[in-house]
Each structure stands twice: as structure tokens, then as C-alpha cells.
mmCIF file of C-alpha atoms in Angstrom:
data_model
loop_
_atom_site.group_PDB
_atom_site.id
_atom_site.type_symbol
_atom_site.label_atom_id
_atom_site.label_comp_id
_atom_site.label_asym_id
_atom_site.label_seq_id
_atom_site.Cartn_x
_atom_site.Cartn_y
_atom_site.Cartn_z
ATOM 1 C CA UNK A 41 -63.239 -13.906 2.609
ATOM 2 C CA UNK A 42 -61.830 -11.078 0.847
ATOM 3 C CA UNK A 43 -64.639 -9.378 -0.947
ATOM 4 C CA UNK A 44 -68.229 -10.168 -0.813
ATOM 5 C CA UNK A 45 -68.725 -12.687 -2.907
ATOM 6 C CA UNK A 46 -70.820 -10.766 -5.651
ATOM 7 C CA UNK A 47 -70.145 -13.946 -8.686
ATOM 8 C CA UNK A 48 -72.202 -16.228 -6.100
ATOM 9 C CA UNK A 49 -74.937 -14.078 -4.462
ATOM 10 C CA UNK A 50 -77.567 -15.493 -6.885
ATOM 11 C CA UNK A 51 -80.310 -17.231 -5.187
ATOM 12 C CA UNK A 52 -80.254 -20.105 -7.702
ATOM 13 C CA UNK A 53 -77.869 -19.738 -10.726
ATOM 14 C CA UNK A 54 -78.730 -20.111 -14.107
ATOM 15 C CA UNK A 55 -76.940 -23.024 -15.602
ATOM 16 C CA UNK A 56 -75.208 -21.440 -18.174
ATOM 17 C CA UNK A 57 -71.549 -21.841 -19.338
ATOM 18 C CA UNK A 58 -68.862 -20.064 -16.774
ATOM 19 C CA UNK A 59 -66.496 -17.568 -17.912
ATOM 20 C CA UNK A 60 -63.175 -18.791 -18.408
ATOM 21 C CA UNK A 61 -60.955 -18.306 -15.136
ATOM 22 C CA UNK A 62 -63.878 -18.366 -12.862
ATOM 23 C CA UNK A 63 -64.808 -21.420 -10.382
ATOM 24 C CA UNK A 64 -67.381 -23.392 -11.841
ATOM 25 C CA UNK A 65 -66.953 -26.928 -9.466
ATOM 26 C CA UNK A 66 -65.608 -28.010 -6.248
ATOM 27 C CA UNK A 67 -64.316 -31.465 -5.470
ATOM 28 C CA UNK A 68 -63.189 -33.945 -2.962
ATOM 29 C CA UNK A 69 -61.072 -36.775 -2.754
ATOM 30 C CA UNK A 70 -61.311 -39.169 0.231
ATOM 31 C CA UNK A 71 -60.421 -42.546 1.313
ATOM 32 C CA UNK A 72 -64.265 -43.408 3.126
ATOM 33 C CA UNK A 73 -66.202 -42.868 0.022
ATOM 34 C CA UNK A 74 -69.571 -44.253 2.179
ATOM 35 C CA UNK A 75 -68.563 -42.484 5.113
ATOM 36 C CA UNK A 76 -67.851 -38.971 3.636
ATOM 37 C CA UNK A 77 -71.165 -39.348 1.689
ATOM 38 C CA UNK A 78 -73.246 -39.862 5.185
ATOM 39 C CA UNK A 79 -71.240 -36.829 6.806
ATOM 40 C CA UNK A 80 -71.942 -34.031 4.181
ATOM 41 C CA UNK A 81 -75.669 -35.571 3.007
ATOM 42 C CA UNK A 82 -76.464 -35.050 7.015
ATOM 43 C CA UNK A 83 -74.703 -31.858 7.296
ATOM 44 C CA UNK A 84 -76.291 -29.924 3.600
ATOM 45 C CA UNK A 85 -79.343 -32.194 2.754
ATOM 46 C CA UNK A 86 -76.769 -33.372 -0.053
ATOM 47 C CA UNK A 87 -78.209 -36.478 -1.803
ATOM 48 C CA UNK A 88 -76.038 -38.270 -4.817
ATOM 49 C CA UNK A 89 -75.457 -40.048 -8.081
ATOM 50 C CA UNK A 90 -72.629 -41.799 -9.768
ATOM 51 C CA UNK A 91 -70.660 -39.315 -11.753
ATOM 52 C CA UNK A 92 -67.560 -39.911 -14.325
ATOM 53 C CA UNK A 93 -65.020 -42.298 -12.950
ATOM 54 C CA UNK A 94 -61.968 -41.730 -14.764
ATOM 55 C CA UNK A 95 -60.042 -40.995 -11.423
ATOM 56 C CA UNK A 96 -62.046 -43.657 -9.940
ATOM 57 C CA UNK A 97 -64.929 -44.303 -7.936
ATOM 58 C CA UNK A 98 -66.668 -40.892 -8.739
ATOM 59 C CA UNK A 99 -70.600 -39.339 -7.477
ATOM 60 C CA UNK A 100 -71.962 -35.950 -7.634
ATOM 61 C CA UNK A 101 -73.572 -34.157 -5.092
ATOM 62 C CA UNK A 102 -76.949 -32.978 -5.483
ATOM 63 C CA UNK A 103 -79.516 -30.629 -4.030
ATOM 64 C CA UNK A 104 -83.597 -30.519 -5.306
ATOM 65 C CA UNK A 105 -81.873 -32.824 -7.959
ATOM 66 C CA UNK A 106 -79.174 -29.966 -9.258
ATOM 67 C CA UNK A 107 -75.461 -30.571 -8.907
ATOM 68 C CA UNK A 108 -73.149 -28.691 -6.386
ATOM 69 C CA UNK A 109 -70.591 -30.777 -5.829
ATOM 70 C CA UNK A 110 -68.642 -33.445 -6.213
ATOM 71 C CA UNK A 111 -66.494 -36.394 -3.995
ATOM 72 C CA UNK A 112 -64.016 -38.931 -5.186
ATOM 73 C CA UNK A 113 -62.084 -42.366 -3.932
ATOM 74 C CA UNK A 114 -58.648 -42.268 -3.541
ATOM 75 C CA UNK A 115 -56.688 -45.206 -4.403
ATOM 76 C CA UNK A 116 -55.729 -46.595 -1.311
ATOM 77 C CA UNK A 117 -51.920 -46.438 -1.443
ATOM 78 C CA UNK A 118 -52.295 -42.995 -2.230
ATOM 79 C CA UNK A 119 -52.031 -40.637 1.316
ATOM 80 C CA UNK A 120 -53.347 -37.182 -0.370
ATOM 81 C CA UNK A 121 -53.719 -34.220 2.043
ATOM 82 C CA UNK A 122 -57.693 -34.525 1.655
ATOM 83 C CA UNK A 123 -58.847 -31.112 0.087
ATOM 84 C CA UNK A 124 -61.901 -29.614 -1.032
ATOM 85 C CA UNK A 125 -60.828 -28.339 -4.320
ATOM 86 C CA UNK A 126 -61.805 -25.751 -6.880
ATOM 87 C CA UNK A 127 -62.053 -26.288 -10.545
ATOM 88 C CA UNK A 128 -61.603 -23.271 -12.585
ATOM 89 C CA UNK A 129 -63.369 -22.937 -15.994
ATOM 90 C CA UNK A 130 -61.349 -22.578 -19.343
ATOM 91 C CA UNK A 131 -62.495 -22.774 -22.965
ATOM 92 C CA UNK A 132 -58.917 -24.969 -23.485
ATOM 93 C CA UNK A 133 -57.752 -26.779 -20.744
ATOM 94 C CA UNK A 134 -54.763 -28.038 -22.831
ATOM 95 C CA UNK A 135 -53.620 -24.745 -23.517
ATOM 96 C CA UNK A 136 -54.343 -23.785 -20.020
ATOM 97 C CA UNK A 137 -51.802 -26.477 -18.705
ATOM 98 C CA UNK A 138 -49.167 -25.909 -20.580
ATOM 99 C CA UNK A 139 -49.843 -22.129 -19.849
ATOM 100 C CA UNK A 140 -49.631 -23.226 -15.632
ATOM 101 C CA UNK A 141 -46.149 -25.171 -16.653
ATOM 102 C CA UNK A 142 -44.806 -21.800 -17.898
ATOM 103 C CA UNK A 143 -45.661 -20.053 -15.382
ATOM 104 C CA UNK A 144 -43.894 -21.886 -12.572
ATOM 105 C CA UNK A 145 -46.944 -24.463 -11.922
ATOM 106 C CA UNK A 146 -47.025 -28.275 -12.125
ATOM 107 C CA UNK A 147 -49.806 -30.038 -14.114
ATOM 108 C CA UNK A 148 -50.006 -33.908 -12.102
ATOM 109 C CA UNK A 149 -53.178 -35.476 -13.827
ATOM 110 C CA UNK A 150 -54.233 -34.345 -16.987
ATOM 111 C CA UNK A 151 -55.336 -33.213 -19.285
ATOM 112 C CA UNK A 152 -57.669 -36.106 -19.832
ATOM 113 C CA UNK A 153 -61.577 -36.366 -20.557
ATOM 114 C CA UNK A 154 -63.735 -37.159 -18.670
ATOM 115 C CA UNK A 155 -66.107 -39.335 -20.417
ATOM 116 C CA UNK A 156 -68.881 -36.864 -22.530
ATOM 117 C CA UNK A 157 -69.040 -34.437 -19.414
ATOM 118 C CA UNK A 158 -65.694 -32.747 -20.146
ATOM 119 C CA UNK A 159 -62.226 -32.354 -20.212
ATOM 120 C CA UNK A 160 -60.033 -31.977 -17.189
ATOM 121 C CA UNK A 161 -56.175 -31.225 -15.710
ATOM 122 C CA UNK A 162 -55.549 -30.871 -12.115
ATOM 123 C CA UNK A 163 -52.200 -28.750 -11.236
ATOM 124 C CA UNK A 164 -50.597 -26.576 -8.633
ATOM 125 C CA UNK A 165 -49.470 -22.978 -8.611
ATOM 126 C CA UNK A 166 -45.522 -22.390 -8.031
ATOM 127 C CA UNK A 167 -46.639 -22.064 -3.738
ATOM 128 C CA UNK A 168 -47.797 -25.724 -4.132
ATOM 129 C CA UNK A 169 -51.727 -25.177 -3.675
ATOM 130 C CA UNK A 170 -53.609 -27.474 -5.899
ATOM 131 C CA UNK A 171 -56.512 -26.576 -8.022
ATOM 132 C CA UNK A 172 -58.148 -27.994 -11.279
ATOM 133 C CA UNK A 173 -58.991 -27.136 -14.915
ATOM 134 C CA UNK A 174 -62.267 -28.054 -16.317
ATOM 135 C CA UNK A 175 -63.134 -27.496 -19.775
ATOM 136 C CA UNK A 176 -67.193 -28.161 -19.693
ATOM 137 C CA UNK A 177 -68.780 -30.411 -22.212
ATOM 138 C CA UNK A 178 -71.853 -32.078 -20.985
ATOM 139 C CA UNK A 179 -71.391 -30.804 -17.065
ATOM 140 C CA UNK A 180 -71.048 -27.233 -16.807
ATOM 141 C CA UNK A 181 -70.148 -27.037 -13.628
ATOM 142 C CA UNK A 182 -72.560 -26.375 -9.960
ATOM 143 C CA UNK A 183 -76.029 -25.876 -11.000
ATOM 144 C CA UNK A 184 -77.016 -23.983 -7.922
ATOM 145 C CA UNK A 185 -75.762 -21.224 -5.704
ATOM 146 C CA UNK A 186 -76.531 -18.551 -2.689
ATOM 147 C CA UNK A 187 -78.825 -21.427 -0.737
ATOM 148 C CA UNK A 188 -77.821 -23.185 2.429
ATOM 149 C CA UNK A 189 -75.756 -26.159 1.111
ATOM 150 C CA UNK A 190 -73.752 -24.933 -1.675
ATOM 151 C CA UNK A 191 -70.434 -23.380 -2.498
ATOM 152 C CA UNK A 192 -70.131 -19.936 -2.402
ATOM 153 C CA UNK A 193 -66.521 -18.541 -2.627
ATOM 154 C CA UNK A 194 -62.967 -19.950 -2.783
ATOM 155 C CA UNK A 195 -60.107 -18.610 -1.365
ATOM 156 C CA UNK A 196 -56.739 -19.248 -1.351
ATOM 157 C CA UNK A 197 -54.731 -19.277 1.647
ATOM 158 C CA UNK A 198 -50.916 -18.774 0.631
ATOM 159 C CA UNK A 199 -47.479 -17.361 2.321
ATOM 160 C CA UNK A 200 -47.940 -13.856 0.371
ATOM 161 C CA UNK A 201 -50.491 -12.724 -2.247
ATOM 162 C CA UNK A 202 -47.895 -10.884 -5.026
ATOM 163 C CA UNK A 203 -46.044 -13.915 -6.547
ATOM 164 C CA UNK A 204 -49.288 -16.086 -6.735
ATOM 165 C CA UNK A 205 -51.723 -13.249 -7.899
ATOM 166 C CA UNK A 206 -49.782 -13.034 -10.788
ATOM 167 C CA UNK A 207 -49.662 -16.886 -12.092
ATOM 168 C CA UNK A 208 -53.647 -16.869 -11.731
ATOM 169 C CA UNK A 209 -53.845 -13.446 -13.787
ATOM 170 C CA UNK A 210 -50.831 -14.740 -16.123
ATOM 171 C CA UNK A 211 -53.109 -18.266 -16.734
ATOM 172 C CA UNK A 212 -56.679 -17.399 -16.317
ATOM 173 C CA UNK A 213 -56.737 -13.910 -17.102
ATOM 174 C CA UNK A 214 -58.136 -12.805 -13.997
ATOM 175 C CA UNK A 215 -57.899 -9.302 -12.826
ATOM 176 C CA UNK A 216 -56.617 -8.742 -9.792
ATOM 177 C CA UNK A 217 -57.650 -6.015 -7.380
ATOM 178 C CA UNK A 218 -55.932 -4.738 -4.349
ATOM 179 C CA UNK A 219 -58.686 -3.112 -1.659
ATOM 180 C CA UNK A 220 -57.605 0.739 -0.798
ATOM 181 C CA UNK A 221 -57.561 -0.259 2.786
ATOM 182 C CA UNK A 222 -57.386 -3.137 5.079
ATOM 183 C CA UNK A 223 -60.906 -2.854 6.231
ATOM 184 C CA UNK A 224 -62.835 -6.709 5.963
ATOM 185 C CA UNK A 225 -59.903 -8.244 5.114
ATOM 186 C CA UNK A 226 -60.061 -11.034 7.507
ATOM 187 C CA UNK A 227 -62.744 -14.033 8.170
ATOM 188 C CA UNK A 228 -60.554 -16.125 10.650
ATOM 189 C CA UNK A 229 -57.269 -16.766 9.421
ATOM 190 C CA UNK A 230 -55.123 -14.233 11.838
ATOM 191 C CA UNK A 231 -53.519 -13.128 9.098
ATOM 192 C CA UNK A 232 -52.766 -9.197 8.508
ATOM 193 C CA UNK A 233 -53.907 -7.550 5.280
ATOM 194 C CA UNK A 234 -52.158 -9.113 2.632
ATOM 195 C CA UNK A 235 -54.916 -9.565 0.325
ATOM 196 C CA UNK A 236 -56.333 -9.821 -3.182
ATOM 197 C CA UNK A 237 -59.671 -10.234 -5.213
ATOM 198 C CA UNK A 238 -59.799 -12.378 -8.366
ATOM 199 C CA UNK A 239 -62.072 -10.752 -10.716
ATOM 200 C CA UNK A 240 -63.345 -11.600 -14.211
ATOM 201 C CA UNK A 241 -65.004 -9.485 -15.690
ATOM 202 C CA UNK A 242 -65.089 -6.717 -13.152
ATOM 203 C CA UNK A 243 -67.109 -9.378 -10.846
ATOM 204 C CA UNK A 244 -65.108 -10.920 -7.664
ATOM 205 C CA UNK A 245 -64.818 -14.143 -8.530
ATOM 206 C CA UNK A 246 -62.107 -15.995 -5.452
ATOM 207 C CA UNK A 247 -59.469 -14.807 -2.825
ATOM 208 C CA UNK A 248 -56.196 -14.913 -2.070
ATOM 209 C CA UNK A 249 -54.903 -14.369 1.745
ATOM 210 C CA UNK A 250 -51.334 -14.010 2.874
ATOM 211 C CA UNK A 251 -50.604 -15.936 6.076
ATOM 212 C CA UNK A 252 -47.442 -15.916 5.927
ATOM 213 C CA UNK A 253 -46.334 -18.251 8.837
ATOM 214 C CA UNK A 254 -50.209 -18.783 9.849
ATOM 215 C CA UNK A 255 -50.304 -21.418 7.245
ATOM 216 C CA UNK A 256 -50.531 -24.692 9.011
ATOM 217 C CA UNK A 257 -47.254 -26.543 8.622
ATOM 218 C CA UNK A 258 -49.221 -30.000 7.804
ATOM 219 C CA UNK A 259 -50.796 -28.337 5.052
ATOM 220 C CA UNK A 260 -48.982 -25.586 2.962
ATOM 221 C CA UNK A 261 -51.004 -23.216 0.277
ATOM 222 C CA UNK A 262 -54.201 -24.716 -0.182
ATOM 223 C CA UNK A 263 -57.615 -23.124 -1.341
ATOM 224 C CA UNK A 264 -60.935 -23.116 1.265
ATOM 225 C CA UNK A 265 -64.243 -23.467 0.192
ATOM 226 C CA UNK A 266 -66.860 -21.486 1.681
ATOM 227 C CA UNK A 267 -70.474 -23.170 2.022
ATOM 228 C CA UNK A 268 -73.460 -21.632 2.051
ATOM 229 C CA UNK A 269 -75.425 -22.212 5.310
ATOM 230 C CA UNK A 270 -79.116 -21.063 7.219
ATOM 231 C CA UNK A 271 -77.052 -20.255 10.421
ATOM 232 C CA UNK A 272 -72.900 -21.132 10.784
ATOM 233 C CA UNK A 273 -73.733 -21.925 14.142
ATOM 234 C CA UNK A 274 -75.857 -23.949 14.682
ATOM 235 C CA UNK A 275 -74.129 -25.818 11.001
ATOM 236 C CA UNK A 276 -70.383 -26.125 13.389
ATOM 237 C CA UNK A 277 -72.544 -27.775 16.260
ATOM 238 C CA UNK A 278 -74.180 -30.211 13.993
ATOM 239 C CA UNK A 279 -70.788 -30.861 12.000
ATOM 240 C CA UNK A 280 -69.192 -31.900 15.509
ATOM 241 C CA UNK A 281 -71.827 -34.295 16.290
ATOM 242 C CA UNK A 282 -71.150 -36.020 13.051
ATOM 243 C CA UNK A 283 -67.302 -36.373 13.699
ATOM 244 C CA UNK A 284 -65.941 -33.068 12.320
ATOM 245 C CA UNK A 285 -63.861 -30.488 14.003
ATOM 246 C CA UNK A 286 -64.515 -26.719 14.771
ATOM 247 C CA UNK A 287 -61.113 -25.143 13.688
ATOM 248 C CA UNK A 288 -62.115 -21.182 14.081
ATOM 249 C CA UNK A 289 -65.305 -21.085 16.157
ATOM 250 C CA UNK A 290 -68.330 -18.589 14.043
ATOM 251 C CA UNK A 291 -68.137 -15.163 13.911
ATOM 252 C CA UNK A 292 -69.196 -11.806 12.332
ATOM 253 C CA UNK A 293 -67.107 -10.657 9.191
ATOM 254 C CA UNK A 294 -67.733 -7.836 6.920
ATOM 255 C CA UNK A 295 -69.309 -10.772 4.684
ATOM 256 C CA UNK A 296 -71.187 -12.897 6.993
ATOM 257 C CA UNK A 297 -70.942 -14.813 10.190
ATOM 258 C CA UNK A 298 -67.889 -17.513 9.167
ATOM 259 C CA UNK A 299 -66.640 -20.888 11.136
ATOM 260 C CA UNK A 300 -63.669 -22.576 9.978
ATOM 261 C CA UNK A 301 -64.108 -26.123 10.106
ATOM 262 C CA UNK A 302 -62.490 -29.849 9.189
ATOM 263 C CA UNK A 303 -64.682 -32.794 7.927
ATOM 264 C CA UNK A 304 -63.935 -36.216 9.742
ATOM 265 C CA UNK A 305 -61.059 -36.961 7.554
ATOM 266 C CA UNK A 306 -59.706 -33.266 8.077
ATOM 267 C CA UNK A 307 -60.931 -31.855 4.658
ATOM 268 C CA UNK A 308 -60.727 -28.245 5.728
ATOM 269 C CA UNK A 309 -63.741 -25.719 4.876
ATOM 270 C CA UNK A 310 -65.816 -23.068 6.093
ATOM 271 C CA UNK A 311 -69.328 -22.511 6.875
ATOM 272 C CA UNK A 312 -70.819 -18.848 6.385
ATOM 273 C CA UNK A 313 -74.430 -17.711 7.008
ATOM 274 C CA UNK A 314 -75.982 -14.197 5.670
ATOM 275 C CA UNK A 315 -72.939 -13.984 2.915
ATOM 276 C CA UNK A 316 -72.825 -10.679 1.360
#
């Protein structure tokens, strides 16, 4: 984690409309629909309903009956690296993908609506990292933030911050700020201090990390998700008891104690407790 996350600190988030350019939903797309539903309901209390399926078999994660989250089926021909990813708000989300095609991106589903709950593209920046556009109707986006079991920051784990830092400010108007020093810059990647906050609005709103090399060479660029949890340890030991892996064991960062992890079908993620 770059910055503290100061967009999801919130104990429970009003569910109001999300500024364009900031990440109002995170998604995943499997192959074990029943499976993947069983892992994360044991591992965040996550219970769920049938959601829009215009991508398919389609549910949305709950907690006390407010959305967080949602996972997917993948057709099964279709091998997908399988991703936990972000969804970033915008007031046009036709404009924004043709805006992402100028700028060096792709745009491979999309735009397309998503029954009365929204319109939606899903693209890639010019590193290849994949990300989507939602343009809320009916769902706003996750309902609930800053308790154990829901998102609380995305970042984006790339080769080097410059190049990509400017198609997200160039497309979603974000502001991007540099920290003075390297202090806190790193929460387990083994990176250096190539860094950058996302801001709208003066409020941090994601990450991006250089790796350079780091990056694993099965994935590429891809964006993490960061879930909220009571206690990151004791959250990796109960995720490896229900088939996950512990990719960076827990431990203290500048914004909380942080484990790296990998669901069963090696949907990569992290857990962090006392985020601040």
C-alpha cells in the first residue's frame, strides 16, 4: 500500500454515488463458481445473491445484507489469469473507453449494460493490467467499507509507475502524487520506491508500485485488492486451511499489518488488519 487508504477508512460507507475515477466495485471471475463461493463466504462471513448475468453466471457478495463484492463464471474454454479486479466509477463509460483506446489502452468487453444496474467496459492500460469501467445506474457500487470483510484499497502492481500514472490521470482524471520520500512505500512486494498515489479530489483513492522485474512472470501488471480483516494473521492461517496459499507471510507496514495471499484458484490478494 502506498498511502493510507484515507477514501476507505469509513467504518460503514454511505451509499452514495462515487466520484468519477475512483473504485467503486471489485470483481472476480472463476471457473468453480460453487467452490469459490464456499472459500471466500468461510474466509469474510460473505453470504450471496444472484446478480446481473450479462457475462454469465453472475452473484454478489454480501455482508449484514449490503454488497461488497462481486464473483463471476468463466466460460469454460476461456483460461483467464483469475483476478480480483477493480471497477472504476465514471459518469460515461462510453466516453471513458474510447478515452482508454487513445491513450494506449485496449477496451475487450464493452461497453455494454448491464441489465437496470448499470453500464459497463472492461479494458487494460498500455502495461496490460486489466481493470473495469462502471457507469452506476441501479448498483452504485460496494455498500460497505473499513470492517473485516471488505475491500479497502487497490493497487496496481506494474514494471514502473511514470508511463501508467499518466493513462489513469489522462482517463480518469486522477491526480497523481509522488511522496517526498521513500518512507512506507512498501507492504510486501520487494520492490524499491517507485511509487504513486491516485487521488481524486485531494483524497487517496488506489496505488501504483513499480516492480520492475519483481512482477511475477505468469502474471504481468495486474491490480491487488486489499481486504479488510480483524487480524491478517490469524485470516492467512484460516485461508490455508481452506485451500489458499500464503504468498508474503503478515507483517507490519506503515498502514497496517499486510499478508499477500492467493485464493485456491490463485486469484491473488491481500489481507490487512488495523489499516490506516
Amino acid at each position: 500500500m502506498t498511502e493510507a487508504p484515507e477514501s476507505a477508512g469509513d467504518s460503514r460507507r454511505a451509499h452514495a454515488r462515487y466520484a468519477p475515477g475512483t473504485p467503486c466495485w471489485v470483481s472476480l471471475m472463476v471457473h468453480g463458481m460453487a467452490a469459490t463461493q464456499t472459500f471466500y463466504g468461510e474466509l469474510f462471513g460473505w453470504e450471496f445473491r444472484p446478480g446481473p448475468h450479462q457475462l454469465g453466471p453472475y452473484v454478489r457478495a454480501l455482508l449484514d445484507g449490503r454488497e461488497v463484492a462481486g464473483i463471476g463464471q468463466l466460460p469454460p474454454d476461456r483460461y483467464l489469469p483469475i483476478v480480483w479486479t477493480p471497477y472504476l466509477a465514471s459518469e460515461d463509460v462510453d466516453l471513458t473507453a474510447e478515452t482508454v483506446r487513445l491513450c494506449g489502452g485496449t477496451i475487450g468487453v464493452g461497453p455494454l449494460d448491464a441489465g437496470d444496474a448499470g453500464r459497463l467496459a472492461i479494458g487494460s492500460d498500455p502495461s496490460g493490467a486489466v481493470f473495469g469501467v462502471w457507469q452506476a445506474a441501479a448498483h452504485l457500487g460496494t455498500d460497505l467499507g473499513g470492517v473485516p470483510g471488505t475491500p479497502v484499497w487497490n493497487e496496481l502492481r506494474t514494471f514502473e509507475t511514470a508511463t501508467v500514472a499518466k493513462f489513469y490521470e489522462t482517463v480518469f482524471g486522477h491526480e497523481v502524487r509522488r511522496p517526498a520520500t521513500a518512507a512506507g512505500a512498501d507492504s510486501g512486494s520487494g520492490s524499491g520506491f517507485d511509487h504513486v498515489t491516485l487521488c481524486v479530489d485531494g483524497r487517496a483513492v488506489a496505488g501504483i508500485q513499480g516492480v520492475g522485474h519483481a512482477l511475477p512472470r505468469d502474471r504481468g501488471p495486474h491490480w491487488v485488492t486489499y481486504f479488510e480483516v480483524a487480524d491478517a494473521d490469524d485470516a492467512a492461517e484460516r485461508l490455508t486451511a481452506l485451500g489458499g496459499q500464503v504468498l508474503t507471510p503478515a507483517r507490519d507496514t506503515a498502514h497496517g499489518r499486510v499478508a499477500m495471499v492467493a485464493d485456491p484458484e490463485g486469484a491473488r490478494f491481500a489481507l490487512v488488519s488495523g489499516a490506516r
